[in-house]
């Protein structure tokens, strides 16, 4: 197994990891809200896909090309392989990856425009510029979802350009998160269970439904974690809590690059610009009730 020291990049001594982590969390809703937005189904079904989970799997995977269910399961990590296989590769018989990727850009622009309302265009442009600059130092090695999205041409309108920049930063961090989960020995289901047990992210019911795991499979996964001393009847044990912290710390270390490049002042500006946008999305109903357990920052 690769050591943590081998995975962790050397960081400039003046980079505040907490600030970089806060910046990632603050911009994340600008991307992730699209998975709950009606515009996703609207635009991707117009391209030929079937509504529901197919639009999610095909939309996010399309930048990697007409990949099979194994690649989607590997890169998305915590979905039941059977759920993925019900939609991939059939999706590519209904629409090309190029058409799906274009429709996804359209859906993101439409949902952000609707939910952000009268957010100042200057703020959208400035945040897009900052994040586009942050992306200039991102590298594709061992980051397949990021690499696929990075191959797409940059949109020219400010809203879609912002969404693309957020998506690149987000998928780069997400690929690194999978490295951290592997380093700490958590399968996709185990990662989902332990993250849900922290009280943030999905509720248990939403996690099972959206990721395709049955109650029995969830219980079996919980038991495996219990056998390793990571969970008990009360939730995460002290060891389980420590493991989740270690996963998040390594994820933070592996995703420092974009904000280390911007530096403290410009990263603080990212947070200042993105936070009211994220709050506006939530206030305008971007996330359905009963899906997310923890507060969004």
mmCIF file of N, CA and C in Angstrom, residues 70-120:
data_model
loop_
_atom_site.group_PDB
_atom_site.id
_atom_site.type_symbol
_atom_site.label_atom_id
_atom_site.label_comp_id
_atom_site.label_asym_id
_atom_site.label_seq_id
_atom_site.Cartn_x
_atom_site.Cartn_y
_atom_site.Cartn_z
ATOM 1 N N UNK A 70 -18.153 -0.603 -15.404
ATOM 2 C CA UNK A 70 -17.036 -0.775 -14.486
ATOM 3 C C UNK A 70 -16.300 0.516 -14.209
ATOM 4 N N UNK A 71 -16.079 1.304 -15.250
ATOM 5 C CA UNK A 71 -15.387 2.581 -15.079
ATOM 6 C C UNK A 71 -16.231 3.548 -14.257
ATOM 7 N N UNK A 72 -17.534 3.597 -14.528
ATOM 8 C CA UNK A 72 -18.409 4.487 -13.765
ATOM 9 C C UNK A 72 -18.453 4.069 -12.302
ATOM 10 N N UNK A 73 -18.589 2.775 -12.044
ATOM 11 C CA UNK A 73 -18.607 2.294 -10.658
ATOM 12 C C UNK A 73 -17.299 2.645 -9.953
ATOM 13 N N UNK A 74 -16.178 2.478 -10.639
ATOM 14 C CA UNK A 74 -14.880 2.759 -10.037
ATOM 15 C C UNK A 74 -14.700 4.238 -9.730
ATOM 16 N N UNK A 75 -15.061 5.095 -10.655
ATOM 17 C CA UNK A 75 -14.798 6.523 -10.487
ATOM 18 C C UNK A 75 -15.855 7.216 -9.630
ATOM 19 N N UNK A 76 -17.087 6.693 -9.607
ATOM 20 C CA UNK A 76 -18.127 7.273 -8.747
ATOM 21 C C UNK A 76 -18.057 6.689 -7.342
ATOM 22 N N UNK A 77 -17.544 5.476 -7.218
ATOM 23 C CA UNK A 77 -17.067 4.822 -6.006
ATOM 24 C C UNK A 77 -18.131 4.239 -5.078
ATOM 25 N N UNK A 78 -19.165 5.000 -4.682
ATOM 26 C CA UNK A 78 -20.044 4.472 -3.634
ATOM 27 C C UNK A 78 -21.425 4.051 -4.134
ATOM 28 N N UNK A 79 -21.567 3.852 -5.439
ATOM 29 C CA UNK A 79 -22.828 3.376 -6.007
ATOM 30 C C UNK A 79 -22.810 1.860 -6.149
ATOM 31 N N UNK A 80 -23.966 1.250 -5.975
ATOM 32 C CA UNK A 80 -24.082 -0.185 -6.182
ATOM 33 C C UNK A 80 -23.800 -0.495 -7.652
ATOM 34 N N UNK A 81 -22.928 -1.458 -7.930
ATOM 35 C CA UNK A 81 -22.623 -1.774 -9.334
ATOM 36 C C UNK A 81 -23.858 -2.143 -10.150
ATOM 37 N N UNK A 82 -24.824 -2.788 -9.519
ATOM 38 C CA UNK A 82 -26.037 -3.157 -10.242
ATOM 39 C C UNK A 82 -26.853 -1.959 -10.671
ATOM 40 N N UNK A 83 -26.870 -0.911 -9.843
ATOM 41 C CA UNK A 83 -27.588 0.311 -10.200
ATOM 42 C C UNK A 83 -26.918 0.974 -11.402
ATOM 43 N N UNK A 84 -25.597 1.034 -11.382
ATOM 44 C CA UNK A 84 -24.876 1.623 -12.506
ATOM 45 C C UNK A 84 -25.164 0.841 -13.786
ATOM 46 N N UNK A 85 -25.105 -0.487 -13.692
ATOM 47 C CA UNK A 85 -25.248 -1.336 -14.877
ATOM 48 C C UNK A 85 -26.637 -1.261 -15.500
ATOM 49 N N UNK A 86 -27.628 -0.789 -14.751
ATOM 50 C CA UNK A 86 -28.961 -0.630 -15.334
ATOM 51 C C UNK A 86 -29.023 0.543 -16.310
ATOM 52 N N UNK A 87 -28.061 1.440 -16.219
ATOM 53 C CA UNK A 87 -28.105 2.660 -17.034
ATOM 54 C C UNK A 87 -26.910 2.818 -17.972
ATOM 55 N N UNK A 88 -25.803 2.178 -17.639
ATOM 56 C CA UNK A 88 -24.583 2.260 -18.444
ATOM 57 C C UNK A 88 -24.208 0.835 -18.865
ATOM 58 N N UNK A 89 -23.990 0.564 -20.138
ATOM 59 C CA UNK A 89 -23.759 1.489 -21.259
ATOM 60 C C UNK A 89 -24.989 1.836 -22.095
ATOM 61 N N UNK A 90 -26.204 1.438 -21.642
ATOM 62 C CA UNK A 90 -27.386 1.707 -22.466
ATOM 63 C C UNK A 90 -27.491 3.191 -22.813
ATOM 64 N N UNK A 91 -27.088 4.066 -21.887
ATOM 65 C CA UNK A 91 -27.206 5.501 -22.131
ATOM 66 C C UNK A 91 -26.536 5.918 -23.432
ATOM 67 N N UNK A 92 -25.411 5.246 -23.770
ATOM 68 C CA UNK A 92 -24.654 5.659 -24.964
ATOM 69 C C UNK A 92 -25.324 5.187 -26.252
ATOM 70 N N UNK A 93 -26.312 4.323 -26.141
ATOM 71 C CA UNK A 93 -27.086 3.952 -27.324
ATOM 72 C C UNK A 93 -28.181 4.968 -27.598
ATOM 73 N N UNK A 94 -28.435 5.844 -26.626
ATOM 74 C CA UNK A 94 -29.498 6.841 -26.747
ATOM 75 C C UNK A 94 -28.959 8.233 -27.050
ATOM 76 N N UNK A 95 -27.744 8.508 -26.626
ATOM 77 C CA UNK A 95 -27.134 9.830 -26.862
ATOM 78 C C UNK A 95 -25.629 9.682 -26.795
ATOM 79 N N UNK A 96 -24.916 10.441 -27.611
ATOM 80 C CA UNK A 96 -23.460 10.387 -27.592
ATOM 81 C C UNK A 96 -22.934 11.139 -26.366
ATOM 82 N N UNK A 97 -21.743 10.764 -25.890
ATOM 83 C CA UNK A 97 -21.152 11.511 -24.780
ATOM 84 C C UNK A 97 -21.015 13.003 -25.080
ATOM 85 N N UNK A 98 -20.704 13.340 -26.333
ATOM 86 C CA UNK A 98 -20.559 14.757 -26.692
ATOM 87 C C UNK A 98 -21.881 15.507 -26.523
ATOM 88 N N UNK A 99 -22.980 14.878 -26.971
ATOM 89 C CA UNK A 99 -24.289 15.516 -26.842
ATOM 90 C C UNK A 99 -24.697 15.638 -25.382
ATOM 91 N N UNK A 100 -24.372 14.616 -24.590
ATOM 92 C CA UNK A 100 -24.718 14.641 -23.172
ATOM 93 C C UNK A 100 -23.928 15.722 -22.450
ATOM 94 N N UNK A 101 -22.639 15.826 -22.731
ATOM 95 C CA UNK A 101 -21.822 16.847 -22.076
ATOM 96 C C UNK A 101 -22.312 18.249 -22.412
ATOM 97 N N UNK A 102 -22.700 18.478 -23.670
ATOM 98 C CA UNK A 102 -23.218 19.785 -24.073
ATOM 99 C C UNK A 102 -24.534 20.083 -23.368
ATOM 100 N N UNK A 103 -25.401 19.071 -23.277
ATOM 101 C CA UNK A 103 -26.694 19.265 -22.606
ATOM 102 C C UNK A 103 -26.505 19.530 -21.120
ATOM 103 N N UNK A 104 -25.494 18.923 -20.551
ATOM 104 C CA UNK A 104 -25.229 19.143 -19.118
ATOM 105 C C UNK A 104 -24.778 20.570 -18.866
ATOM 106 N N UNK A 105 -23.936 21.107 -19.726
ATOM 107 C CA UNK A 105 -23.579 22.521 -19.616
ATOM 108 C C UNK A 105 -24.846 23.390 -19.666
ATOM 109 N N UNK A 106 -25.731 23.094 -20.605
ATOM 110 C CA UNK A 106 -26.963 23.871 -20.728
ATOM 111 C C UNK A 106 -27.809 23.770 -19.468
ATOM 112 N N UNK A 107 -27.875 22.576 -18.893
ATOM 113 C CA UNK A 107 -28.684 22.400 -17.684
ATOM 114 C C UNK A 107 -28.092 23.163 -16.509
ATOM 115 N N UNK A 108 -26.767 23.167 -16.391
ATOM 116 C CA UNK A 108 -26.117 23.884 -15.302
ATOM 117 C C UNK A 108 -26.334 25.388 -15.427
ATOM 118 N N UNK A 109 -26.198 25.892 -16.643
ATOM 119 C CA UNK A 109 -26.440 27.320 -16.849
ATOM 120 C C UNK A 109 -27.875 27.690 -16.482
ATOM 121 N N UNK A 110 -28.839 26.855 -16.884
ATOM 122 C CA UNK A 110 -30.242 27.146 -16.615
ATOM 123 C C UNK A 110 -30.552 27.092 -15.124
ATOM 124 N N UNK A 111 -30.036 26.083 -14.428
ATOM 125 C CA UNK A 111 -30.354 25.958 -13.000
ATOM 126 C C UNK A 111 -29.675 27.054 -12.181
ATOM 127 N N UNK A 112 -28.419 27.369 -12.492
ATOM 128 C CA UNK A 112 -27.748 28.441 -11.763
ATOM 129 C C UNK A 112 -28.418 29.785 -12.012
ATOM 130 N N UNK A 113 -28.804 30.031 -13.249
ATOM 131 C CA UNK A 113 -29.472 31.300 -13.569
ATOM 132 C C UNK A 113 -30.771 31.425 -12.791
ATOM 133 N N UNK A 114 -31.546 30.353 -12.743
ATOM 134 C CA UNK A 114 -32.824 30.372 -12.019
ATOM 135 C C UNK A 114 -32.618 30.562 -10.523
ATOM 136 N N UNK A 115 -31.684 29.812 -9.929
ATOM 137 C CA UNK A 115 -31.554 29.801 -8.479
ATOM 138 C C UNK A 115 -30.789 31.000 -7.938
ATOM 139 N N UNK A 116 -29.830 31.508 -8.701
ATOM 140 C CA UNK A 116 -29.070 32.655 -8.222
ATOM 141 C C UNK A 116 -29.833 33.964 -8.384
ATOM 142 N N UNK A 117 -30.816 33.983 -9.281
ATOM 143 C CA UNK A 117 -31.660 35.173 -9.421
ATOM 144 C C UNK A 117 -30.858 36.406 -9.763
ATOM 145 N N UNK A 118 -30.933 37.407 -8.892
ATOM 146 C CA UNK A 118 -30.315 38.692 -9.208
ATOM 147 C C UNK A 118 -28.896 38.833 -8.675
ATOM 148 N N UNK A 119 -28.211 37.700 -8.452
ATOM 149 C CA UNK A 119 -26.805 37.775 -8.048
ATOM 150 C C UNK A 119 -26.025 38.600 -9.068
ATOM 151 N N UNK A 120 -25.186 39.487 -8.564
ATOM 152 C CA UNK A 120 -24.475 40.412 -9.438
ATOM 153 C C UNK A 120 -23.613 39.661 -10.444
#
